[in-house]
XYZ file of N, CA and C in Angstrom:
843
model
N 30.680 42.805 -22.288
C 28.941 43.087 -20.819
C 29.040 43.547 -20.898
N 30.754 43.411 -19.543
C 29.930 45.334 -18.335
C 29.853 46.801 -19.259
N 30.898 47.104 -20.539
C 31.104 47.928 -21.399
C 29.284 48.149 -22.158
N 28.339 47.151 -22.333
C 27.642 47.208 -22.794
C 26.341 47.541 -21.666
N 25.908 47.105 -20.199
C 25.689 47.449 -19.942
C 26.301 49.519 -19.671
N 26.989 49.566 -18.985
C 27.306 50.652 -19.013
C 26.647 51.796 -20.150
N 26.958 51.737 -21.122
C 25.899 52.454 -22.265
C 24.978 52.059 -22.317
N 23.980 50.850 -21.953
C 22.192 51.448 -21.469
C 22.280 52.267 -20.202
N 23.392 52.257 -19.282
C 23.376 52.935 -17.711
C 23.311 54.318 -19.006
N 24.288 54.458 -19.289
C 24.339 55.900 -19.551
C 23.270 56.574 -20.354
N 22.873 55.938 -21.812
C 21.549 56.543 -22.883
C 19.900 56.470 -22.553
N 20.067 55.786 -20.312
C 18.548 55.866 -19.542
C 18.996 57.103 -18.529
N 19.970 57.521 -18.161
C 20.544 59.469 -17.548
C 20.224 60.283 -18.668
N 20.665 59.891 -19.077
C 20.110 60.691 -20.613
C 18.693 61.771 -21.046
N 18.044 60.203 -21.035
C 16.925 60.295 -21.080
C 16.517 60.323 -20.425
N 16.100 60.625 -19.267
C 15.295 60.706 -17.954
C 16.222 62.344 -17.824
N 17.058 62.240 -18.109
C 17.372 63.717 -16.285
C 16.638 65.159 -17.442
N 16.023 65.253 -18.720
C 15.281 66.260 -19.108
C 13.473 65.998 -18.772
N 13.425 64.651 -18.295
C 12.147 65.349 -18.141
C 12.050 64.755 -16.216
N 13.753 65.043 -16.165
C 12.749 64.583 -14.591
C 12.052 65.468 -14.056
N 11.357 65.654 -12.394
C 10.782 66.568 -11.647
C 11.300 66.433 -10.687
N 11.681 67.084 -9.796
C 10.971 67.489 -8.538
C 10.454 67.224 -8.020
N 10.306 66.074 -6.456
C 9.569 65.810 -5.900
C 10.085 66.055 -4.263
N 9.013 67.445 -4.117
C 9.271 67.984 -2.424
C 8.249 66.691 -1.459
N 8.605 66.156 -0.623
C 8.694 65.762 0.621
C 8.143 66.606 1.734
N 6.468 66.458 2.122
C 6.806 67.022 3.089
C 6.220 66.271 4.385
N 6.631 66.563 5.040
C 7.690 65.793 7.114
C 7.189 66.725 7.131
N 6.342 66.182 8.954
C 6.263 66.730 9.912
C 7.637 67.788 10.730
N 6.881 68.718 11.139
C 8.374 68.809 11.341
C 7.561 69.211 12.732
N 8.468 68.716 14.047
C 8.619 69.144 15.492
C 9.001 70.224 16.932
N 8.534 71.155 17.474
C 9.458 71.809 18.183
C 10.607 71.073 18.462
N 11.797 71.575 17.950
C 12.935 71.755 18.804
C 12.946 71.097 20.653
N 13.321 69.772 20.776
C 13.679 69.097 22.062
C 14.906 68.157 22.956
N 15.547 69.269 23.344
C 16.680 68.772 24.299
C 17.201 66.863 23.721
N 18.184 66.389 23.312
C 18.531 65.401 23.241
C 19.753 64.948 24.638
N 19.761 64.037 25.139
C 20.774 64.208 26.352
C 21.632 62.351 25.430
N 22.909 62.378 25.861
C 23.820 61.282 25.760
C 23.929 61.637 26.809
N 23.593 60.276 27.233
C 24.918 61.332 29.083
C 25.136 58.721 28.913
N 26.029 58.664 28.685
C 26.086 56.201 28.365
C 27.553 56.788 29.015
N 28.184 56.570 30.366
C 28.853 56.677 31.769
C 29.259 55.556 31.228
N 30.017 54.926 31.076
C 30.173 53.876 30.911
C 31.838 52.880 31.595
N 32.175 52.473 32.650
C 33.357 51.689 32.806
C 33.668 50.534 32.415
N 35.120 50.779 31.833
C 35.590 49.763 31.192
C 36.696 49.224 31.955
N 35.932 48.250 31.836
C 36.970 48.019 33.028
C 38.732 47.823 33.363
N 39.659 47.236 33.305
C 40.731 47.935 32.933
C 40.819 49.417 33.782
N 40.591 49.805 34.077
C 40.218 51.826 34.636
C 39.752 52.287 34.732
N 40.052 53.710 35.065
C 39.279 53.483 36.449
C 37.987 54.260 35.972
N 37.685 54.547 35.045
C 36.483 54.836 34.832
C 36.036 56.248 35.508
N 36.432 57.385 35.377
C 37.152 58.780 36.401
C 36.641 60.093 34.920
N 37.224 59.193 33.887
C 37.188 60.590 32.557
C 35.375 60.380 32.002
N 34.990 61.431 31.861
C 33.480 60.345 31.527
C 32.549 61.719 30.283
N 32.142 62.396 30.099
C 31.728 63.166 29.272
C 30.153 62.922 28.858
N 28.972 63.721 29.003
C 27.187 63.422 28.876
C 27.600 64.583 27.176
N 26.447 64.774 26.770
C 26.246 65.386 24.646
C 24.975 65.873 24.718
N 24.740 67.182 24.691
C 23.552 67.383 24.963
C 23.918 68.254 23.454
N 21.646 68.362 22.773
C 21.652 68.579 22.030
C 20.700 69.204 21.957
N 20.072 69.865 20.433
C 18.943 69.530 20.102
C 18.243 69.714 19.094
N 16.758 68.506 18.843
C 17.245 67.266 17.995
C 16.390 69.503 17.115
N 15.907 67.831 15.365
C 16.420 69.122 14.337
C 15.664 68.881 13.640
N 14.515 69.364 12.115
C 14.551 68.422 10.673
C 15.050 67.627 10.602
N 14.317 66.629 9.612
C 14.875 64.793 8.983
C 15.582 65.611 8.047
N 15.245 66.585 7.499
C 16.514 67.263 6.337
C 16.737 68.490 6.837
N 17.919 68.327 7.927
C 18.770 69.151 8.768
C 20.034 68.764 8.748
N 21.115 69.250 7.803
C 21.919 68.376 7.973
C 24.028 69.589 8.262
N 23.608 71.228 8.236
C 24.358 71.150 8.523
C 24.031 72.310 9.700
N 22.847 72.974 10.249
C 22.749 73.254 11.769
C 23.549 72.224 12.854
N 24.142 73.234 13.287
C 24.514 73.249 15.039
C 23.507 73.409 15.915
N 22.658 71.750 16.249
C 22.739 71.960 17.228
C 22.936 71.728 18.792
N 23.999 71.580 19.455
C 24.822 72.111 19.746
C 24.433 72.677 21.155
N 23.957 72.257 22.139
C 23.310 73.107 23.770
C 25.237 72.970 24.542
N 24.686 74.121 24.841
C 25.804 75.010 25.730
C 25.045 76.292 26.846
N 26.249 75.979 27.686
C 24.841 76.248 29.228
C 23.941 76.410 29.936
N 24.576 74.473 29.701
C 23.448 73.648 30.418
C 24.200 73.607 31.670
N 23.575 73.428 33.039
C 24.229 72.532 34.497
C 24.041 71.403 34.459
N 24.220 70.844 34.568
C 24.700 69.235 34.252
C 25.545 68.366 36.095
N 25.574 67.656 36.306
C 25.141 67.191 37.781
C 24.976 65.969 37.680
N 25.883 64.806 38.433
C 25.395 63.669 38.087
C 25.871 62.743 39.696
N 24.352 62.534 40.008
C 24.779 62.134 42.330
C 24.639 61.218 42.447
N 25.592 60.174 42.854
C 24.867 59.240 44.275
C 24.839 59.134 45.217
N 23.390 58.747 44.811
C 22.811 58.412 45.721
C 23.091 57.358 46.272
N 23.266 56.459 47.423
C 23.843 55.490 48.198
C 24.624 56.105 48.426
N 25.846 57.510 47.823
C 27.189 58.071 49.487
C 26.376 59.104 49.115
N 25.837 60.710 48.193
C 25.470 61.529 48.726
C 26.631 61.479 47.524
N 27.596 61.329 46.823
C 29.266 61.855 46.404
C 28.111 62.839 45.613
N 29.024 64.148 44.623
C 27.705 64.746 43.223
C 28.972 65.215 42.823
N 29.223 65.258 40.880
C 29.664 65.386 40.839
C 29.228 66.444 39.313
N 29.772 67.239 38.839
C 30.321 68.463 38.732
C 30.851 68.480 37.007
N 29.427 67.859 35.906
C 30.062 68.066 34.561
C 30.653 69.827 33.945
N 32.121 69.763 33.360
C 32.132 70.464 32.893
C 31.775 71.176 31.418
N 30.886 71.865 31.760
C 30.897 72.626 30.395
C 31.818 73.258 29.069
N 31.453 72.686 28.198
C 33.441 72.543 27.625
C 32.512 73.287 25.932
N 32.084 74.684 25.691
C 31.175 75.022 25.315
C 30.697 74.500 23.839
N 31.185 73.810 23.752
C 30.992 72.948 22.048
C 29.634 71.824 22.436
N 29.057 71.306 23.260
C 27.962 70.815 23.852
C 28.477 69.422 24.340
N 28.769 69.633 24.895
C 30.570 68.173 25.684
C 30.309 68.606 27.117
N 30.140 68.134 27.508
C 30.481 68.795 29.114
C 31.206 67.534 29.995
N 32.162 67.985 30.222
C 33.476 66.228 30.569
C 33.591 66.740 32.633
N 33.852 65.609 33.141
C 34.215 65.370 34.544
C 36.090 64.250 34.119
N 36.759 64.393 34.966
C 37.709 63.931 35.091
C 38.130 63.203 36.531
N 36.787 63.132 37.197
C 37.363 62.007 37.948
C 35.959 61.664 39.420
N 34.678 60.830 37.781
C 34.149 60.617 38.256
C 34.120 59.312 39.227
N 33.689 59.053 39.668
C 33.704 56.598 40.940
C 32.455 56.282 40.113
N 33.007 55.206 39.375
C 31.778 54.103 39.681
C 31.978 54.108 40.545
N 31.072 53.003 40.613
C 31.108 52.086 42.033
C 29.489 50.727 41.399
N 29.792 49.608 41.192
C 28.990 48.102 41.050
C 27.647 48.662 41.966
N 26.543 49.006 41.315
C 25.355 48.209 41.817
C 24.937 49.365 42.427
N 25.617 50.649 42.859
C 25.229 52.267 43.159
C 24.210 52.280 42.192
N 23.159 53.615 42.779
C 22.951 54.459 42.349
C 22.758 55.379 42.047
N 22.505 56.020 40.622
C 22.988 57.828 40.004
C 21.794 58.631 39.246
N 21.762 59.596 39.802
C 20.718 60.470 39.039
C 21.420 61.528 37.632
N 21.252 61.392 36.825
C 21.037 62.500 36.460
C 21.077 64.021 36.234
N 21.423 65.743 36.377
C 20.742 66.328 36.831
C 21.028 67.784 35.522
N 20.067 67.903 35.060
C 20.675 68.974 34.037
C 19.561 70.055 33.779
N 20.005 71.002 33.304
C 18.559 71.963 33.738
C 19.504 73.391 33.068
N 18.646 73.280 32.084
C 18.963 73.843 30.645
C 17.455 74.853 30.120
N 17.468 76.228 29.744
C 16.758 77.225 29.501
C 15.389 77.409 29.871
N 15.904 77.027 31.805
C 14.212 77.146 32.353
C 13.368 76.308 33.019
N 14.013 74.885 32.391
C 13.789 73.622 32.711
C 14.147 72.749 33.053
N 14.171 71.905 33.269
C 14.819 70.923 34.666
C 14.581 69.439 34.112
N 15.464 68.800 34.344
C 15.559 67.203 33.096
C 16.544 66.068 34.501
N 15.792 64.909 34.714
C 15.909 63.859 35.399
C 16.414 62.761 35.359
N 16.681 61.809 35.703
C 16.781 60.789 35.286
C 17.955 58.886 36.548
N 17.129 58.214 36.251
C 18.092 57.431 37.479
C 18.248 56.243 36.549
N 19.399 55.334 37.501
C 20.125 54.303 36.845
C 20.784 53.454 38.166
N 21.347 52.118 37.751
C 21.682 51.581 38.620
C 23.609 51.009 37.558
N 24.429 51.438 38.168
C 25.894 50.842 37.618
C 26.135 48.883 37.764
N 25.799 49.140 36.138
C 25.708 46.996 36.229
C 27.432 46.282 35.771
N 27.330 45.200 36.575
C 28.541 44.994 36.696
C 28.498 43.895 34.701
N 29.945 43.362 34.528
C 29.344 42.286 33.108
C 30.908 41.607 33.334
N 30.079 40.283 33.054
C 31.206 39.899 32.938
C 32.558 39.792 31.939
N 33.384 38.438 32.505
C 34.823 38.965 31.540
C 34.145 38.145 31.117
N 35.186 38.513 29.041
C 34.664 37.476 28.562
C 35.787 36.094 28.008
N 35.385 35.278 27.909
C 36.555 33.887 27.563
C 37.402 34.080 26.854
N 36.343 33.962 25.646
C 36.613 33.543 24.465
C 36.144 34.217 23.409
N 36.622 34.502 22.190
C 36.677 34.879 20.626
C 37.304 33.457 19.907
N 36.420 33.577 19.145
C 36.399 32.647 17.801
C 35.946 33.034 16.442
N 36.402 32.600 15.499
C 35.634 32.238 14.522
C 35.368 31.022 13.708
N 34.392 31.536 12.870
C 33.293 30.553 11.774
C 33.284 30.102 11.157
N 33.145 28.978 10.650
C 31.892 29.311 9.213
C 30.175 28.520 8.904
N 30.384 28.061 9.841
C 28.883 26.987 10.190
C 28.554 26.897 11.001
N 28.562 28.172 11.903
C 27.803 28.119 12.809
C 26.425 28.835 12.654
N 26.480 30.335 11.823
C 26.125 31.435 11.573
C 24.992 30.175 9.723
N 24.042 32.361 9.546
C 23.408 32.012 8.526
C 23.942 31.160 7.802
N 25.141 31.889 7.037
C 25.060 31.159 5.655
C 26.653 30.440 6.112
N 26.204 29.385 5.188
C 27.913 28.510 6.008
C 29.217 28.429 5.094
N 29.017 29.581 4.047
C 30.251 30.186 4.222
C 30.961 31.494 3.386
N 30.398 31.979 4.674
C 30.730 33.239 5.256
C 30.992 33.250 6.972
N 32.461 34.126 7.223
C 33.097 34.231 8.214
C 31.864 35.237 10.099
N 32.100 34.278 11.241
C 31.824 34.669 11.777
C 32.230 34.468 12.656
N 31.886 36.047 13.928
C 33.039 35.958 15.119
C 32.013 35.370 16.412
N 32.787 35.173 17.521
C 32.085 34.274 17.995
C 32.258 34.578 19.129
N 31.808 35.063 20.346
C 31.752 35.631 21.810
C 31.352 34.899 22.784
N 31.937 34.501 23.702
C 31.475 33.264 24.675
C 31.584 34.024 27.024
N 30.643 34.171 26.965
C 31.266 34.896 28.612
C 30.168 33.911 29.463
N 30.790 33.697 30.548
C 29.991 33.420 31.771
C 28.688 34.538 31.964
N 27.693 33.535 32.414
C 26.640 34.350 33.554
C 26.599 34.266 34.938
N 26.272 35.152 35.395
C 26.173 35.173 36.397
C 25.684 34.037 36.954
N 25.692 33.115 38.605
C 24.496 32.531 38.392
C 23.226 33.013 39.789
N 21.854 32.477 39.905
C 21.320 32.899 40.974
C 20.602 34.738 40.482
N 21.025 35.110 39.479
C 20.746 36.288 39.336
C 20.074 36.780 37.887
N 19.010 38.028 38.196
C 19.132 38.145 36.942
C 19.903 39.135 36.509
N 20.380 38.886 34.448
C 22.127 39.680 33.666
C 20.504 40.402 32.518
N 21.761 41.535 31.984
C 20.699 41.990 30.132
C 22.290 42.562 30.127
N 22.520 41.912 28.581
C 23.999 42.585 27.767
C 23.815 43.278 27.086
N 25.009 43.733 26.432
C 24.123 44.654 24.520
C 25.887 44.450 24.110
N 25.707 43.625 23.469
C 27.096 43.807 21.900
C 27.013 44.437 21.435
N 28.386 45.279 21.075
C 28.368 46.025 19.890
C 29.224 45.525 19.577
N 29.079 44.824 17.550
C 29.819 44.815 16.886
C 30.270 46.377 15.401
N 31.803 46.341 15.405
C 31.493 47.402 14.994
C 33.356 47.108 13.801
N 33.173 47.254 12.827
C 33.632 47.264 11.756
C 35.042 48.814 11.201
N 36.417 48.637 11.441
C 36.288 49.934 10.354
C 35.423 50.053 9.040
N 34.710 51.535 8.892
C 34.452 51.826 7.924
C 32.705 51.479 7.304
N 31.938 50.529 8.288
C 30.594 51.087 8.629
C 30.393 51.256 8.005
N 29.486 51.122 8.702
C 28.468 52.926 8.280
C 28.105 53.435 9.473
N 27.636 51.956 9.999
C 26.813 52.043 11.566
C 27.296 51.215 12.782
N 27.623 50.514 13.536
C 27.511 49.533 14.496
C 26.274 48.858 14.366
N 26.751 47.453 14.896
C 25.550 46.027 14.135
C 25.188 45.487 16.765
N 23.995 46.085 17.045
C 23.758 45.382 19.076
C 22.941 44.677 18.804
N 23.966 43.661 20.112
C 22.443 42.618 20.233
C 22.507 42.558 20.794
N 21.246 42.306 21.512
C 20.761 42.844 23.673
C 20.389 40.858 23.557
N 21.023 41.144 24.613
C 20.392 39.993 25.792
C 19.945 39.539 27.132
N 19.162 38.708 27.065
C 19.147 38.791 28.317
C 19.690 37.075 28.645
N 19.413 37.227 30.471
C 19.626 35.260 30.921
C 19.063 34.593 31.473
N 17.894 35.284 30.707
C 16.306 34.212 30.996
C 16.077 32.746 31.091
N 17.037 32.690 30.080
C 17.369 31.302 29.762
C 18.147 30.892 29.791
N 19.878 30.896 29.900
C 20.381 30.614 30.026
C 21.825 30.866 31.674
N 20.175 31.580 32.529
C 21.320 31.738 33.670
C 21.937 31.104 34.734
N 23.671 31.523 34.458
C 24.118 30.844 34.901
C 24.745 29.557 34.191
N 24.677 30.410 32.950
C 25.554 29.340 32.185
C 26.008 30.330 31.065
N 27.542 29.775 30.719
C 27.817 30.040 29.574
C 26.894 30.914 28.325
N 27.165 32.345 27.680
C 26.541 32.702 27.166
C 27.715 32.364 25.816
N 26.626 32.285 24.726
C 27.796 32.244 22.920
C 26.363 32.863 22.338
N 27.210 34.105 22.125
C 26.664 35.164 20.674
C 27.794 35.260 19.456
N 27.061 35.501 18.438
C 27.861 35.646 16.968
C 27.652 36.611 16.477
N 27.738 36.832 15.034
C 28.343 38.271 14.280
C 28.719 37.807 13.430
N 27.438 37.691 12.348
C 27.998 37.668 11.102
C 27.197 38.429 10.285
N 27.904 39.810 9.509
C 27.925 40.003 8.059
C 27.938 40.279 6.880
N 27.007 40.050 6.074
C 26.380 38.935 5.262
C 26.829 40.236 3.898
N 27.002 39.158 1.995
C 27.817 39.907 1.537
C 26.448 40.792 0.844
N 26.351 42.442 0.856
C 25.420 43.555 0.321
C 25.182 44.352 -0.015
N 26.247 44.313 -1.656
C 26.290 45.625 -2.377
C 25.708 47.176 -2.468
N 23.796 46.243 -2.314
C 23.562 47.344 -2.048
C 23.587 48.328 -1.188
N 23.682 47.203 -0.651
C 23.342 48.378 1.608
C 25.329 48.654 1.195
N 26.767 48.646 1.015
C 27.508 48.813 0.794
C 28.452 47.951 1.946
N 27.586 46.382 2.576
C 28.336 45.554 3.539
C 29.224 44.416 2.145
N 30.639 44.772 3.787
C 30.905 43.067 2.576
C 30.682 42.346 4.050
N 30.814 41.837 3.141
C 31.477 39.394 4.780
C 32.107 39.834 4.993
N 32.933 39.664 6.499
C 33.677 39.027 6.569
C 34.998 38.598 5.531
N 36.333 39.316 5.307
C 37.647 38.460 4.881
C 38.567 38.096 6.031
N 39.718 37.335 5.832
C 40.957 36.768 6.068
C 41.363 38.695 6.807
N 41.883 38.590 8.522
C 42.967 39.759 7.597
C 42.345 40.797 8.415
N 40.903 41.459 8.062
C 39.807 41.886 8.621
C 39.734 41.825 10.385
N 39.365 43.759 10.900
C 39.599 43.047 12.440
C 37.845 44.497 12.816
N 37.342 42.853 14.174
C 36.465 43.841 14.323
C 37.167 44.611 15.589
N 35.977 45.261 16.009
C 35.318 45.939 17.769
C 34.827 45.401 18.048
N 35.014 44.639 19.807
C 33.808 44.005 20.236
C 33.785 44.551 22.063
N 32.678 45.036 22.033
C 32.441 46.071 23.547
C 30.991 45.087 23.896
N 31.048 44.685 25.451
C 30.185 43.751 25.941
C 30.096 44.257 26.691
N 28.264 45.003 27.497
C 28.268 45.657 28.054
C 26.933 45.303 29.425
N 26.762 45.288 30.511
C 26.823 44.573 31.738
C 25.127 46.002 31.857
N 23.860 45.427 31.154
C 23.093 47.087 31.373
C 21.813 46.836 32.614
N 21.252 47.581 32.859
C 19.997 47.497 33.684
C 18.868 46.820 32.685
N 17.520 46.356 33.853
C 16.330 45.836 33.128
C 16.795 46.688 31.485
N 15.425 47.890 32.994
C 15.250 49.089 32.619
C 15.763 49.990 31.048
N 17.409 48.842 30.431
C 18.036 50.158 29.637
C 17.314 48.966 28.644
N 17.866 47.301 28.773
C 17.760 46.392 28.224
C 16.310 46.445 27.628
N 15.282 46.572 28.148
C 14.006 46.737 27.157
C 14.333 47.592 26.420
N 14.295 49.048 26.786
C 14.860 50.481 25.416
C 15.597 49.935 24.628
N 16.878 49.433 24.828
C 17.426 49.226 23.301
C 16.570 47.644 22.459
N 16.090 46.915 23.334
C 15.289 45.532 22.487
C 14.507 46.386 21.627
N 13.721 47.237 22.277
C 12.024 47.984 22.152
C 13.413 48.635 19.893
N 14.742 49.759 19.934
C 15.456 50.957 19.427
C 15.398 49.015 18.572
N 16.605 48.389 18.530
C 16.332 47.712 17.805
C 15.544 46.684 16.417
N 14.712 46.090 17.522
C 13.328 45.905 16.939
C 13.326 46.803 16.218
N 12.976 47.916 16.196
C 12.694 48.431 15.195
C 13.509 48.709 14.235
N 14.760 49.094 14.714
C 15.528 49.817 13.431
C 15.320 48.572 12.345
N 16.133 47.821 13.103
C 16.200 46.471 11.657
C 15.479 45.451 11.372
N 14.029 46.779 11.433
C 12.730 45.556 10.816
C 12.740 45.853 9.298
N 13.732 47.402 9.229
C 13.602 47.595 7.633
C 12.313 49.110 7.705
N 12.315 48.852 5.829
C 10.780 49.964 5.197
C 10.772 50.352 5.340
N 9.814 51.682 5.472
C 10.237 53.383 4.606
C 10.654 54.333 5.561
N 11.009 54.808 5.253
C 11.798 55.659 6.330
C 10.804 56.303 6.788
N 9.843 56.763 5.807
C 9.473 58.060 5.924
C 7.876 57.422 7.166
N 8.191 56.119 6.889
C 6.344 55.948 7.643
C 6.760 55.865 8.794
N 5.247 55.608 10.591
C 5.738 56.233 11.689
C 6.068 54.818 11.749
N 6.654 55.511 13.199
C 7.378 54.130 13.715
C 6.350 53.224 14.577
N 6.653 51.979 15.005
C 5.148 51.589 15.180
C 5.454 52.054 16.413
N 5.923 52.214 17.353
C 5.629 52.676 19.278
C 6.294 53.833 19.421
N 5.847 55.043 20.371
C 7.034 56.194 20.447
C 8.264 54.993 22.172
N 9.175 56.155 21.456
C 10.026 55.080 21.947
C 11.025 56.124 22.718
N 10.814 56.504 24.203
C 11.052 57.230 25.214
C 12.502 56.607 25.912
N 13.453 57.468 26.991
C 13.974 57.559 26.561
C 13.657 58.233 28.872
N 14.823 58.254 29.916
C 14.447 57.253 30.343
C 14.769 59.334 31.642
N 14.585 60.250 30.718
C 15.071 61.382 31.062
C 13.808 62.313 30.374
N 12.985 62.539 32.299
C 12.113 63.269 32.369
C 12.348 65.180 33.105
N 11.279 65.651 32.265
C 10.933 66.735 33.498
C 10.044 66.002 34.712
N 10.438 66.091 35.933
C 9.151 65.795 37.020
C 8.462 67.740 37.051
N 8.941 68.581 36.659
C 7.813 69.662 36.238
C 5.796 70.289 35.614
N 7.055 69.673 34.318
C 6.529 69.942 33.348
C 7.172 67.904 31.925
N 6.003 67.357 33.166
C 6.056 65.437 31.683
C 5.687 65.976 30.173
N 5.125 66.775 29.619
C 5.804 67.501 28.426
C 6.333 67.370 27.495
N 7.261 67.999 28.683
C 8.353 68.539 27.781
C 9.782 67.966 28.265
N 9.666 66.347 27.812
C 10.381 65.239 28.473
C 11.988 65.342 27.113
N 13.177 65.392 27.516
C 13.800 64.854 27.069
C 13.960 63.599 25.433
N 15.069 64.074 24.908
C 15.188 62.803 24.436
C 16.164 61.929 24.248
N 16.693 60.671 24.351
C 17.688 60.067 24.487
C 17.689 59.407 26.215
N 18.706 58.890 26.948
C 18.826 58.122 27.616
C 20.493 58.555 28.394
N 20.024 58.052 29.993
C 20.962 58.319 30.395
C 21.228 56.547 30.844
N 22.355 56.180 31.416
C 23.286 54.367 31.399
C 24.301 54.697 32.129
N 24.040 53.243 32.814
C 25.759 52.778 32.875
C 25.781 51.835 33.483
N 26.971 51.343 32.741
C 27.912 50.643 32.831
C 28.110 49.791 32.637
N 28.906 48.584 32.816
C 30.358 48.573 33.167
C 30.418 48.036 32.232
N 31.405 47.906 30.837
C 31.988 46.907 29.509
C 33.244 46.528 29.036
N 32.833 45.377 28.574
C 34.677 44.866 27.824
C 34.930 45.307 26.858
N 35.983 45.939 26.285
C 36.599 46.377 25.035
C 36.943 46.031 24.197
N 38.024 45.397 23.640
C 38.149 44.431 22.625
C 38.337 43.907 21.556
N 39.127 43.390 20.562
C 38.528 43.326 19.048
C 39.736 42.406 18.801
N 38.753 42.206 17.971
C 39.428 40.314 16.791
C 39.397 40.371 15.281
N 41.204 39.426 15.212
C 41.284 39.831 13.633
C 41.457 38.248 13.065
N 40.493 38.131 11.883
C 40.060 37.820 11.383
C 41.439 36.393 10.540
N 41.185 35.103 11.000
C 42.930 35.054 10.489
C 42.598 34.524 8.720
């Protein structure tokens, strides 16, 4: 049966290759805009001194080979509580690095980027994150009772608003999976989150199997970053035509105070993060 199907496919390719038309897709191109990837993540158990900020320029949809990295910018981060200024070093490949950053939970930081005569800035507060209590596996709590899922448990602090982002990734996946969580209805309780992969050959995705390893990162995030990521996640997982317009324009927090229309793409965030992994039995 398989050979018969393969034969049909080969015949179909021969027939249709002779009458194949090239379709040109007209995609609107906007002026290049600065893209700021400034995720200062303090992994628990480390000093958090080494950090990297990436700068690039936006590019057309079908552009894949153009080098969009940005060099020659001035990048600083200031702790507005203490006045400490951290100067990031231009590595001339779009990366700006530092090895003496000092993360302080609850302090507010301001990012300043100067490039090509324009100034950009953003402000965020470094949020803490709870320890992970346990990680388990099961087949009964997910969407399909025949597929393995991983379960993550952690405590939410009492009498305060908290927001979380969880990143799941298995080596070989095209993209990581993100989950945004608010403690609005679970304040002060243990939070349970789970992740289950579908068997979806069309998207190159396979369900978890014994021996698989999934990387897990639990971030403590600010409310404004939670709102930003929630919109991104909703739009990404809503599917649909990749050439259709977004339901809403999602802008990050990197503004241009002297030229508001010349804002930058991307986001400046500060988080504390638990990094771990789980191996399915």
